[in-house]
């Protein structure tokens, strides 16, 4: 009687369970939008299914069919079947070749499945980057995947609808902006009230429509946002043009990170790559480029999705195909990266990892929370070392230490003890 | 995602956006030249000025542009007038905390205010009474003239003039609301057209323009309201003899409550809510008769009936038997000698509540959102509570770099305040209706109810806590680093 939203909790639950056709017209529009994407996406992936994944995809299509026909009971049964099969297949896959997931090829229309021999030849060629799926771009190093571009292009004008397809990203700002802000404020002695990040230069890689770029700009930083999709930059540019303060603080450019590395080496206090590393092809190069554009002591902020069973089940199957929280085709599970792997890549490029924390999305409330558990989404903060010379790899330092210790202790009795300790 | 399914309210531009298309042409041509304000507060009354002040002194708003629109002229005050004003407010400790957070309370202390330590509320139809006081006889609240509060707020606004701009004699005549999300070349801000034809753009419009809010009507927000068949008479009274005047008195007559609020040792303020005819009579009758009417309203036992008296006494014995500690005898308020000339004014009463406090880029505070009967002395305190809550949410949003007009934090404010205000509004309305009759069953019910509440301390403490907590929570202002 006095306003508020008395039925909203119930409605949210129903929405999540997939009765999307009920409700506002916007819902219907979104539904057809997803159907369009699905329609565009299916021909590209179907021919490229490996035998060991074919069953999984087939079952997922059956499930989406079940969704469309609104038979909830069947859906849950298919989910059960699906989960059971995934679990079984993953167990068998674990015993199989470790490298099979890496040669997942999503490049459309290129005829046949690559031969293993051809790959080996390509890999041995000095000019080709080491991951086979970049062979179409073998003349230049790039981390951008053209298929990802297509997916995002279809939704380029939907960025700023806070209740639309990108709603989870809007509400993720409640976590990522304080995360970036607080970690950057630790590096300064005092800050201006009202503009805590003023004086900082930040690069937002894969800025999309500028969802994270604008809050950082409002906090006083000068931000450059880059994105390979031209439409995204247009949307972002258009959105910031109405605010005179943001117009001055933010600059948008179309392109990839590799293209600007030369001209912007060591100029940024912080690089933000939020929800980006699960879309790039060559993560090693990407991180290298991030490191190059950072000032010594600068921060790199990454938020991404872990590569686990749970992230497949919830992040792809549930979020994309059942509940529609994320547009279909946004993510591919193979590109997800575990925090351990990310940490090792970061450390090997001279970035010391400060924090890794899990994030959890509650689809019923629409809010994100920090969590101890990193098995779904997580955020990482790494700092570029301030040392001038190239960072020495860890094992050399280790050996140097053992040699020093051996020199110090000439007695035989202590040496094995020391070596055992070092081995631990 | 949660709001997806409650999308209709958040998406639909209101019906009252009729002049939209015409104005949009003007917008497009002149839009780039207008300054874009971060917050515009429409209405410079107690609550609106407090809102502008609180934002101006908030640490996270240091580089934001705030504008206050006031339709009236700027009041120039050289010094405090000797005569007390007849419009006073009861300021709760929570509201006092808000006012002190941006330095206005110091100005009030330097001018004048009166703290009261006790409140006696009793019935005309029975002996039942309830006495509120704090444990150590701390100040329960403060009686401050509205002019004094306004003066303090104006002083603080002048001191913050680099962040807050105040436009006097500017009345907004038209509002244009933004579309749900950016469409080609349509400005995402709220456009306000002033009486002189100039336009402003703002990221958030705060409506604080009173119970006939133009902002609320322009937004098409539904307002549930009705007029009470009562008007309030206010006056400044001189007491017969100087006393330690720190008790607030309120008696529920069948025609409406009469309250005596302390202003100084010899002066008190009267707020008498009664029927329209009686109110008109009171305002026009000569002074002696008026003073007699007041004294008899407080002292006379004409409405007592034996039945009610004995029923009340029975419960009183039972309470004394179970809980022999506390005995509150009914005290009588000080007698009134004369009334200040020309201080008798009347104004009509009503109830109002806006169905929604917020829309995209719009928030309502104060009387624009809710209007209440003065019997509980909560009207302006609820408004200050709104200010406190909204500033808290906006401050957190600004520190997170959020768009100030975004519904995500505005709905947090709405939920916060609707929960509190709805309860208080309903309780006040219920009390008003309950005490408007002299029908025996209801009198019996309220007599016993009042006696029971007086006896059960936790319940009493809860009532007084609820009315005082209006905005004592979550004040984090310039002290934060």
mmCIF file of C-alpha atoms in Angstrom, chain A residues 48-57 89 104 113:
data_model
loop_
_atom_site.group_PDB
_atom_site.id
_atom_site.type_symbol
_atom_site.label_atom_id
_atom_site.label_comp_id
_atom_site.label_asym_id
_atom_site.label_seq_id
_atom_site.Cartn_x
_atom_site.Cartn_y
_atom_site.Cartn_z
ATOM 1 C CA UNK A 48 33.759 -28.285 -34.385
ATOM 2 C CA UNK A 49 32.624 -30.523 -31.594
ATOM 3 C CA UNK A 50 35.147 -33.109 -30.561
ATOM 4 C CA UNK A 51 33.779 -36.507 -29.961
ATOM 5 C CA UNK A 52 34.302 -36.365 -26.255
ATOM 6 C CA UNK A 53 32.355 -33.115 -25.969
ATOM 7 C CA UNK A 54 29.610 -33.874 -28.446
ATOM 8 C CA UNK A 55 27.370 -35.527 -25.917
ATOM 9 C CA UNK A 56 27.683 -32.573 -23.593
ATOM 10 C CA UNK A 57 26.626 -30.048 -26.189
ATOM 11 C CA UNK A 89 33.244 -37.388 -18.715
ATOM 12 C CA UNK A 104 39.797 -26.283 -28.825
ATOM 13 C CA UNK A 113 39.715 -29.878 -37.906
#
